[in-house]
Amino acid sequence: MRYVARQPILDRDEKVFGYELLFRDGLENTISAADADTASRSMLDSSLLIGLDVLCDGRRAFVHCTRDTLIKRLVTLLPAASTVVEIAAGVAADPDVIAACRRLHEDGYGIALGAFGEDDPREPLVELADILKVELKVSTTAQSVALLKRYGSDRCRMLAEKVETHEQFAEARNRGFTYFQGNFFRKPEMVAARDIPANGLNYLRMLKAVSRPDLDVAGLENLIKTDASTCYRLLRYLNSAAFGFKNEIHSVRHALAILGEREVRRWVRLVAAVSAGQEKPSDLVLSALVRARFCELLTPKVPHGESDLFLMGLLSMIDAMLDVPMAEALEKVSVSPETRSALLGEVSVLRPVYQLMLAHESGEWEAAAQLGKSLHLNSEELAGFYWQAQEWARAVSTGE
């Protein structure tokens, strides 16, 4: 079983530039200095097995390399055009490492120095580096400005790590950082008196319509048909290989009739949420799909009452998609009290499920193991569910 998480790296326009890949041998496994080589080899093996196209959606993959994997050139098993070799602070810049990095640079691989700081012992590698990663939690404002002034250039770009809020993102961007990594893009930047845009309200009306006990099919059809983008997405999804219908579906009415009430509710929720995020970084939409499917796969395994776990996962990023506070977005949607509480970070019987979803996404394996144990869930089965969710989300988002 392969355990993997990825954290997106965004550019100044909040577009996904690449992903840092995080691997472990198991949910309860933690990586120490003694087995870092094992972790690095496992990461390379998993990347080959799964494929960077699946893991990174065509973007660059930032992969951690130890001294051993650098010198033995194991990373060259991955394609140069889509791989950035990330060298951790603990790797000494000795002659063998410098020579290995020079060969990788000449072969077309990107090179990044992680957690770079003042008087960094990896200074000899800077001339070969394409990206220097600076941790905002460790560096003071003065230190990061000095690093930018000294090392930042068109050839060597600076990446701000541990960016947790939009305020930190805006500040780092103003200082001159080119790339950004952290949790800042998961939540919207709050602007006073911001209203939900008209099309956003329409998506929320669709979500509300399919959450009512009695489904008004005619009313739902009218809502879908008033938005060309949503109508197109629904028909595109239904005609994809994910469904395998023998005959093409050409109209909204045909789609609603052939799906049946349960699937209508499920897929309209999906389409509305994806449409709401169409102007946002693609990782937001993909992450929402993964979350929704992962929670749905947990449904038979955990107590959830009348709550729809698929909907909970899907709505977990609706605030970022619409650029409004979660509480405001939920005012427009019919969800169970337990779902509402979980999404707002309040006490709820669904809170452990919500936290488990986040732990898997961010690669917090110890937390995932503890939460799984509290829910009486097998860690191997959970890993399988998360992989299924990732594959499903990718297929749905690409129409494959």
Tab-separated table of C-alpha atoms in Angstrom:
chain	number	residue	atom	x	y	z
A	1	MET	CA	0.000	0.000	0.000
A	2	ARG	CA	1.354	3.426	-0.958
A	3	TYR	CA	0.896	6.421	1.320
A	4	VAL	CA	1.285	9.805	-0.285
A	5	ALA	CA	0.327	13.398	0.246
A	6	ARG	CA	1.162	16.424	-1.819
A	7	GLN	CA	1.270	20.107	-1.043
A	8	PRO	CA	0.801	22.549	-3.902
A	9	ILE	CA	3.310	25.267	-4.698
A	10	LEU	CA	1.679	28.343	-6.198
A	11	ASP	CA	2.952	31.286	-8.202
A	12	ARG	CA	2.212	34.980	-7.654
A	13	ASP	CA	-1.176	34.625	-9.377
A	14	GLU	CA	-2.115	31.658	-7.115
A	15	LYS	CA	-1.770	29.264	-10.033
A	16	VAL	CA	-0.402	25.812	-9.237
A	17	PHE	CA	3.267	25.632	-10.271
A	18	GLY	CA	4.055	22.230	-8.793
A	19	TYR	CA	3.637	19.864	-5.859
A	20	GLU	CA	5.938	18.791	-3.086
A	21	LEU	CA	5.459	15.052	-2.713
A	22	LEU	CA	5.395	13.561	0.788
A	23	PHE	CA	5.714	9.805	1.187
A	24	ARG	CA	5.670	7.397	4.125
A	25	ASP	CA	5.814	3.620	4.388
A	26	GLY	CA	2.654	3.627	6.525
A	27	LEU	CA	0.335	5.841	8.483
A	28	GLU	CA	2.219	5.282	11.718
A	29	ASN	CA	5.684	5.558	10.181
A	30	THR	CA	7.727	8.645	10.919
A	31	ILE	CA	10.919	9.470	9.095
A	32	SER	CA	14.092	9.895	11.155
A	33	ALA	CA	17.590	10.824	10.059
A	34	ALA	CA	18.530	7.136	10.205
A	35	ASP	CA	15.983	6.003	7.616
A	36	ALA	CA	15.855	9.102	5.403
A	37	ASP	CA	17.509	7.139	2.581
A	38	THR	CA	14.777	4.500	2.815
A	39	ALA	CA	12.120	7.200	2.646
A	40	SER	CA	13.782	8.821	-0.363
A	41	ARG	CA	14.047	5.496	-2.201
A	42	SER	CA	10.404	4.715	-1.365
A	43	MET	CA	9.363	8.078	-2.741
A	44	LEU	CA	11.177	7.465	-6.027
A	45	ASP	CA	9.746	3.957	-6.296
A	46	SER	CA	6.213	5.202	-5.651
A	47	SER	CA	6.623	8.019	-8.172
A	48	LEU	CA	7.593	5.508	-10.845
A	49	LEU	CA	4.820	3.108	-9.904
A	50	ILE	CA	2.052	5.686	-9.790
A	51	GLY	CA	3.367	8.148	-12.352
A	52	LEU	CA	4.039	11.852	-11.979
A	53	ASP	CA	1.165	12.604	-14.358
A	54	VAL	CA	-1.248	11.168	-11.780
A	55	LEU	CA	0.499	12.616	-8.742
A	56	CYS	CA	1.093	16.102	-10.112
A	57	ASP	CA	-1.452	16.621	-12.925
A	58	GLY	CA	1.260	17.666	-15.370
A	59	ARG	CA	2.910	20.131	-12.983
A	60	ARG	CA	6.417	19.895	-11.571
A	61	ALA	CA	7.155	17.402	-8.820
A	62	PHE	CA	9.374	18.540	-5.952
A	63	VAL	CA	11.068	15.380	-4.661
A	64	HIS	CA	13.323	15.160	-1.603
A	65	CYS	CA	16.724	13.613	-2.195
A	66	THR	CA	19.303	12.511	0.345
A	67	ARG	CA	23.040	12.485	-0.236
A	68	ASP	CA	22.822	8.803	-1.162
A	69	THR	CA	20.062	9.183	-3.753
A	70	LEU	CA	21.852	12.211	-5.236
A	71	ILE	CA	25.235	10.564	-5.635
A	72	LYS	CA	23.760	7.319	-6.966
A	73	ARG	CA	21.632	9.368	-9.402
A	74	LEU	CA	18.494	7.453	-8.500
A	75	VAL	CA	16.411	10.556	-9.141
A	76	THR	CA	17.284	10.320	-12.859
A	77	LEU	CA	14.661	7.587	-13.098
A	78	LEU	CA	12.182	10.495	-13.124
A	79	PRO	CA	11.837	12.812	-16.147
A	80	ALA	CA	14.027	15.914	-15.972
A	81	ALA	CA	11.436	18.237	-17.495
A	82	SER	CA	8.946	17.703	-14.675
A	83	THR	CA	11.215	17.060	-11.671
A	84	VAL	CA	12.686	19.501	-9.171
A	85	VAL	CA	15.285	17.899	-6.915
A	86	GLU	CA	14.856	19.303	-3.408
A	87	ILE	CA	17.936	19.159	-1.196
A	88	ALA	CA	17.233	19.325	2.517
A	89	ALA	CA	19.196	21.382	5.045
A	90	GLY	CA	20.883	18.252	6.420
A	91	VAL	CA	22.663	17.399	3.154
A	92	ALA	CA	26.246	18.649	3.283
A	93	ALA	CA	27.552	20.427	0.180
A	94	ASP	CA	30.650	18.234	-0.111
A	95	PRO	CA	32.492	17.741	-3.438
A	96	ASP	CA	30.510	14.590	-4.329
A	97	VAL	CA	27.164	16.307	-3.732
A	98	ILE	CA	28.229	19.383	-5.695
A	99	ALA	CA	29.333	17.181	-8.611
A	100	ALA	CA	26.048	15.237	-8.514
A	101	CYS	CA	24.007	18.450	-8.520
A	102	ARG	CA	26.046	19.871	-11.379
A	103	ARG	CA	25.309	16.780	-13.478
A	104	LEU	CA	21.606	16.983	-12.635
A	105	HIS	CA	21.587	20.672	-13.550
A	106	GLU	CA	23.264	19.901	-16.876
A	107	ASP	CA	20.721	17.129	-17.500
A	108	GLY	CA	17.871	19.624	-17.158
A	109	TYR	CA	16.625	18.870	-13.651
A	110	GLY	CA	15.469	21.729	-11.472
A	111	ILE	CA	17.276	22.098	-8.151
A	112	ALA	CA	15.754	23.570	-4.993
A	113	LEU	CA	17.399	24.131	-1.617
A	114	GLY	CA	14.879	23.579	1.164
A	115	ALA	CA	14.770	25.661	4.368
A	116	PHE	CA	17.495	28.009	3.131
A	117	GLY	CA	18.742	30.603	5.603
A	118	GLU	CA	21.507	32.983	6.577
A	119	ASP	CA	25.037	31.524	6.544
A	120	ASP	CA	23.646	28.357	5.001
A	121	PRO	CA	26.297	25.614	4.686
A	122	ARG	CA	24.864	24.727	1.261
A	123	GLU	CA	26.094	28.064	-0.130
A	124	PRO	CA	28.290	26.290	-2.732
A	125	LEU	CA	25.130	24.862	-4.308
A	126	VAL	CA	23.428	28.238	-4.821
A	127	GLU	CA	25.031	28.741	-8.240
A	128	LEU	CA	23.276	25.541	-9.392
A	129	ALA	CA	19.944	26.179	-7.665
A	130	ASP	CA	16.831	27.286	-9.501
A	131	ILE	CA	14.775	27.810	-6.337
A	132	LEU	CA	15.640	28.725	-2.751
A	133	LYS	CA	12.953	27.910	-0.187
A	134	VAL	CA	12.734	30.249	2.817
A	135	GLU	CA	10.624	29.304	5.832
A	136	LEU	CA	8.691	32.349	7.019
A	137	LYS	CA	8.207	30.860	10.487
A	138	VAL	CA	11.983	30.665	10.973
A	139	SER	CA	13.222	33.762	9.154
A	140	THR	CA	12.489	37.268	10.392
A	141	THR	CA	11.245	39.903	7.968
A	142	ALA	CA	14.698	41.475	7.857
A	143	GLN	CA	16.354	38.110	7.201
A	144	SER	CA	13.982	37.171	4.383
A	145	VAL	CA	14.405	40.596	2.761
A	146	ALA	CA	18.194	40.202	2.971
A	147	LEU	CA	17.999	36.727	1.395
A	148	LEU	CA	15.789	38.053	-1.406
A	149	LYS	CA	18.163	40.936	-2.089
A	150	ARG	CA	21.252	38.725	-2.084
A	151	TYR	CA	20.023	35.645	-3.952
A	152	GLY	CA	16.798	36.472	-5.776
A	153	SER	CA	17.134	36.817	-9.551
A	154	ASP	CA	15.538	35.786	-12.825
A	155	ARG	CA	17.684	32.657	-12.715
A	156	CYS	CA	17.199	31.794	-9.042
A	157	ARG	CA	13.644	32.232	-7.783
A	158	MET	CA	12.700	32.548	-4.120
A	159	LEU	CA	9.944	30.423	-2.591
A	160	ALA	CA	8.205	31.318	0.691
A	161	GLU	CA	7.405	28.256	2.818
A	162	LYS	CA	4.940	27.902	5.713
A	163	VAL	CA	2.613	30.596	4.359
A	164	GLU	CA	-0.457	30.088	6.535
A	165	THR	CA	-2.702	33.104	5.792
A	166	HIS	CA	-3.581	35.326	2.872
A	167	GLU	CA	-2.099	38.251	4.762
A	168	GLN	CA	1.246	36.417	4.901
A	169	PHE	CA	0.908	35.565	1.213
A	170	ALA	CA	0.278	39.198	0.260
A	171	GLU	CA	3.193	40.367	2.403
A	172	ALA	CA	5.583	37.751	0.967
A	173	ARG	CA	4.500	38.583	-2.579
A	174	ASN	CA	5.120	42.282	-1.942
A	175	ARG	CA	8.607	41.480	-0.647
A	176	GLY	CA	9.442	39.806	-3.964
A	177	PHE	CA	8.927	36.070	-3.498
A	178	THR	CA	7.994	34.233	-6.703
A	179	TYR	CA	6.530	30.996	-5.340
A	180	PHE	CA	4.525	30.169	-2.231
A	181	GLN	CA	3.822	27.033	-0.239
A	182	GLY	CA	1.503	26.557	2.732
A	183	ASN	CA	-2.147	26.519	3.699
A	184	PHE	CA	-2.950	30.124	2.774
A	185	PHE	CA	-4.865	29.365	-0.432
A	186	ARG	CA	-7.222	26.908	1.293
A	187	LYS	CA	-9.099	29.771	2.882
A	188	PRO	CA	-10.317	32.912	1.126
A	189	GLU	CA	-8.997	36.368	1.764
A	190	MET	CA	-11.844	38.077	3.573
A	191	VAL	CA	-12.882	41.435	2.179
A	192	ALA	CA	-15.406	43.583	3.997
A	193	ALA	CA	-18.896	43.715	2.475
A	194	ARG	CA	-18.069	41.209	-0.274
A	195	ASP	CA	-21.217	39.657	-1.740
A	196	ILE	CA	-21.544	36.242	-3.319
A	197	PRO	CA	-21.526	36.805	-7.117
A	198	ALA	CA	-24.688	36.057	-9.085
A	199	ASN	CA	-23.396	32.825	-10.581
A	200	GLY	CA	-22.193	31.754	-7.135
A	201	LEU	CA	-25.703	32.213	-5.801
A	202	ASN	CA	-27.000	30.028	-8.616
A	203	TYR	CA	-24.610	27.220	-7.650
A	204	LEU	CA	-25.749	27.490	-4.051
A	205	ARG	CA	-29.397	27.374	-5.181
A	206	MET	CA	-28.635	24.124	-7.004
A	207	LEU	CA	-26.997	22.677	-3.906
A	208	LYS	CA	-30.006	23.719	-1.845
A	209	ALA	CA	-32.441	22.234	-4.371
A	210	VAL	CA	-30.840	18.786	-4.296
A	211	SER	CA	-30.669	18.835	-0.496
A	212	ARG	CA	-34.441	19.110	-0.057
A	213	PRO	CA	-36.308	15.917	0.972
A	214	ASP	CA	-38.618	16.179	-2.056
A	215	LEU	CA	-36.676	16.766	-5.250
A	216	ASP	CA	-38.271	19.246	-7.661
A	217	VAL	CA	-36.864	17.898	-10.924
A	218	ALA	CA	-38.467	20.557	-13.148
A	219	GLY	CA	-37.199	23.371	-10.935
A	220	LEU	CA	-33.748	21.834	-10.829
A	221	GLU	CA	-33.687	21.507	-14.619
A	222	ASN	CA	-34.448	25.225	-14.957
A	223	LEU	CA	-31.662	26.147	-12.539
A	224	ILE	CA	-29.130	24.080	-14.483
A	225	LYS	CA	-30.222	25.347	-17.868
A	226	THR	CA	-29.788	28.983	-16.801
A	227	ASP	CA	-26.043	28.448	-16.408
A	228	ALA	CA	-24.268	27.373	-19.594
A	229	SER	CA	-21.078	26.348	-17.800
A	230	THR	CA	-22.887	24.087	-15.333
A	231	CYS	CA	-25.034	22.587	-18.076
A	232	TYR	CA	-21.928	21.813	-20.148
A	233	ARG	CA	-20.093	20.272	-17.186
A	234	LEU	CA	-23.027	18.022	-16.303
A	235	LEU	CA	-23.328	16.680	-19.843
A	236	ARG	CA	-19.563	16.303	-20.173
A	237	TYR	CA	-19.329	14.291	-16.964
A	238	LEU	CA	-22.225	12.043	-17.849
A	239	ASN	CA	-20.787	11.274	-21.285
A	240	SER	CA	-17.341	10.433	-19.871
A	241	ALA	CA	-15.921	6.948	-19.423
A	242	ALA	CA	-16.624	7.196	-15.690
A	243	PHE	CA	-20.267	6.356	-16.420
A	244	GLY	CA	-20.035	4.120	-19.427
A	245	PHE	CA	-23.552	4.851	-20.732
A	246	LYS	CA	-24.212	3.163	-24.073
A	247	ASN	CA	-25.959	6.172	-25.541
A	248	GLU	CA	-24.841	9.780	-25.337
A	249	ILE	CA	-26.852	12.115	-23.138
A	250	HIS	CA	-27.793	15.248	-25.025
A	251	SER	CA	-30.099	17.178	-22.702
A	252	VAL	CA	-30.461	18.097	-19.049
A	253	ARG	CA	-33.898	16.476	-18.915
A	254	HIS	CA	-32.506	13.239	-20.345
A	255	ALA	CA	-29.663	13.354	-17.825
A	256	LEU	CA	-31.998	13.840	-14.855
A	257	ALA	CA	-34.286	11.061	-16.066
A	258	ILE	CA	-31.569	8.469	-16.655
A	259	LEU	CA	-29.646	9.086	-13.446
A	260	GLY	CA	-32.359	8.548	-10.877
A	261	GLU	CA	-32.968	10.701	-7.820
A	262	ARG	CA	-30.008	9.546	-5.714
A	263	GLU	CA	-27.455	10.034	-8.466
A	264	VAL	CA	-29.061	13.312	-9.534
A	265	ARG	CA	-28.492	14.698	-6.053
A	266	ARG	CA	-24.918	13.455	-5.988
A	267	TRP	CA	-23.853	14.698	-9.395
A	268	VAL	CA	-25.583	18.049	-9.304
A	269	ARG	CA	-23.750	18.695	-6.051
A	270	LEU	CA	-20.534	17.776	-7.780
A	271	VAL	CA	-21.151	19.928	-10.841
A	272	ALA	CA	-22.273	22.935	-8.817
A	273	ALA	CA	-19.218	22.810	-6.583
A	274	VAL	CA	-16.819	22.411	-9.530
A	275	SER	CA	-18.501	25.282	-11.368
A	276	ALA	CA	-18.212	27.476	-8.270
A	277	GLY	CA	-14.465	26.945	-8.295
A	278	GLN	CA	-13.841	27.299	-12.010
A	279	GLU	CA	-12.051	30.650	-11.618
A	280	LYS	CA	-9.881	29.356	-8.769
A	281	PRO	CA	-6.606	27.381	-8.789
A	282	SER	CA	-7.314	23.896	-10.140
A	283	ASP	CA	-5.960	22.331	-6.963
A	284	LEU	CA	-8.896	23.744	-5.003
A	285	VAL	CA	-11.441	21.953	-7.167
A	286	LEU	CA	-9.451	18.724	-7.329
A	287	SER	CA	-8.965	18.710	-3.552
A	288	ALA	CA	-12.692	19.237	-3.001
A	289	LEU	CA	-13.455	16.270	-5.258
A	290	VAL	CA	-10.935	14.054	-3.451
A	291	ARG	CA	-12.371	15.065	-0.090
A	292	ALA	CA	-15.940	14.373	-1.205
A	293	ARG	CA	-15.170	10.921	-2.584
A	294	PHE	CA	-12.989	9.959	0.394
A	295	CYS	CA	-15.783	10.899	2.807
A	296	GLU	CA	-18.307	9.041	0.669
A	297	LEU	CA	-16.199	5.866	0.836
A	298	LEU	CA	-16.178	6.204	4.631
A	299	THR	CA	-19.989	6.409	4.802
A	300	PRO	CA	-20.637	2.680	5.459
A	301	LYS	CA	-17.825	2.599	8.023
A	302	VAL	CA	-18.582	5.478	10.394
A	303	PRO	CA	-21.689	6.730	12.257
A	304	HIS	CA	-23.078	9.772	10.488
A	305	GLY	CA	-26.818	9.846	11.152
A	306	GLU	CA	-28.693	11.602	8.368
A	307	SER	CA	-25.656	13.603	7.265
A	308	ASP	CA	-24.297	13.280	3.729
A	309	LEU	CA	-20.521	12.797	4.019
A	310	PHE	CA	-19.992	13.329	0.276
A	311	LEU	CA	-21.619	16.757	0.616
A	312	MET	CA	-19.531	17.592	3.685
A	313	GLY	CA	-16.292	16.905	1.820
A	314	LEU	CA	-17.490	18.752	-1.254
A	315	LEU	CA	-18.486	21.860	0.695
A	316	SER	CA	-15.311	21.945	2.752
A	317	MET	CA	-13.770	24.391	0.255
A	318	ILE	CA	-16.872	26.290	-0.838
A	319	ASP	CA	-15.721	29.335	1.132
A	320	ALA	CA	-12.446	29.498	-0.813
A	321	MET	CA	-14.257	28.892	-4.105
A	322	LEU	CA	-16.723	31.738	-3.549
A	323	ASP	CA	-14.399	34.041	-1.579
A	324	VAL	CA	-16.827	34.347	1.317
A	325	PRO	CA	-16.769	33.148	4.933
A	326	MET	CA	-17.967	29.568	5.418
A	327	ALA	CA	-20.831	30.688	7.665
A	328	GLU	CA	-22.172	32.963	4.929
A	329	ALA	CA	-21.920	30.260	2.259
A	330	LEU	CA	-23.754	27.749	4.461
A	331	GLU	CA	-26.657	30.137	4.962
A	332	LYS	CA	-27.590	29.437	1.337
A	333	VAL	CA	-27.352	25.630	1.487
A	334	SER	CA	-29.446	22.998	3.263
A	335	VAL	CA	-27.112	20.793	5.316
A	336	SER	CA	-27.558	18.800	8.502
A	337	PRO	CA	-26.684	20.527	11.802
A	338	GLU	CA	-23.797	18.096	12.312
A	339	THR	CA	-22.374	18.864	8.867
A	340	ARG	CA	-22.695	22.580	9.479
A	341	SER	CA	-20.890	22.316	12.818
A	342	ALA	CA	-18.069	20.233	11.328
A	343	LEU	CA	-17.541	22.722	8.484
A	344	LEU	CA	-17.487	25.627	10.931
A	345	GLY	CA	-14.942	23.936	13.177
A	346	GLU	CA	-17.414	23.389	15.989
A	347	VAL	CA	-18.123	20.314	18.108
A	348	SER	CA	-19.804	17.636	15.987
A	349	VAL	CA	-19.996	13.846	15.764
A	350	LEU	CA	-18.612	14.321	12.227
A	351	ARG	CA	-15.600	16.312	13.385
A	352	PRO	CA	-13.301	13.243	13.642
A	353	VAL	CA	-14.205	12.262	10.063
A	354	TYR	CA	-13.512	15.813	8.892
A	355	GLN	CA	-10.163	15.845	10.697
A	356	LEU	CA	-9.251	12.441	9.258
A	357	MET	CA	-9.912	13.799	5.778
A	358	LEU	CA	-7.582	16.759	6.406
A	359	ALA	CA	-4.873	14.572	7.961
A	360	HIS	CA	-4.750	12.299	4.903
A	361	GLU	CA	-4.634	15.267	2.572
A	362	SER	CA	-1.701	16.932	4.341
A	363	GLY	CA	0.269	13.758	5.057
A	364	GLU	CA	-0.065	14.009	8.835
A	365	TRP	CA	0.219	10.255	9.209
A	366	GLU	CA	0.388	10.046	13.001
A	367	ALA	CA	-2.766	12.124	13.370
A	368	ALA	CA	-4.462	10.055	10.644
A	369	ALA	CA	-3.546	6.830	12.449
A	370	GLN	CA	-4.924	8.093	15.764
A	371	LEU	CA	-8.147	9.360	14.206
A	372	GLY	CA	-8.596	6.122	12.263
A	373	LYS	CA	-8.136	4.128	15.448
A	374	SER	CA	-10.724	6.242	17.281
A	375	LEU	CA	-13.198	5.533	14.466
A	376	HIS	CA	-12.314	1.804	14.428
A	377	LEU	CA	-10.974	2.056	10.886
A	378	ASN	CA	-8.169	-0.041	9.430
A	379	SER	CA	-5.204	2.082	8.274
A	380	GLU	CA	-4.606	-0.044	5.174
A	381	GLU	CA	-8.243	0.296	4.163
A	382	LEU	CA	-8.097	4.062	4.720
A	383	ALA	CA	-5.051	4.358	2.493
A	384	GLY	CA	-6.900	2.411	-0.182
A	385	PHE	CA	-9.915	4.701	0.117
A	386	TYR	CA	-7.746	7.786	-0.302
A	387	TRP	CA	-6.096	6.387	-3.427
A	388	GLN	CA	-9.492	5.506	-4.877
A	389	ALA	CA	-10.655	9.057	-4.131
A	390	GLN	CA	-7.622	10.570	-5.879
A	391	GLU	CA	-8.049	8.405	-8.975
A	392	TRP	CA	-11.793	9.120	-9.118
A	393	ALA	CA	-11.281	12.875	-8.729
A	394	ARG	CA	-8.669	12.975	-11.458
A	395	ALA	CA	-10.904	11.005	-13.844
A	396	VAL	CA	-13.872	13.272	-13.128
A	397	SER	CA	-11.915	16.513	-13.439
A	398	THR	CA	-10.312	15.514	-16.737
A	399	GLY	CA	-13.346	13.813	-18.224
A	400	GLU	CA	-11.386	10.573	-18.732
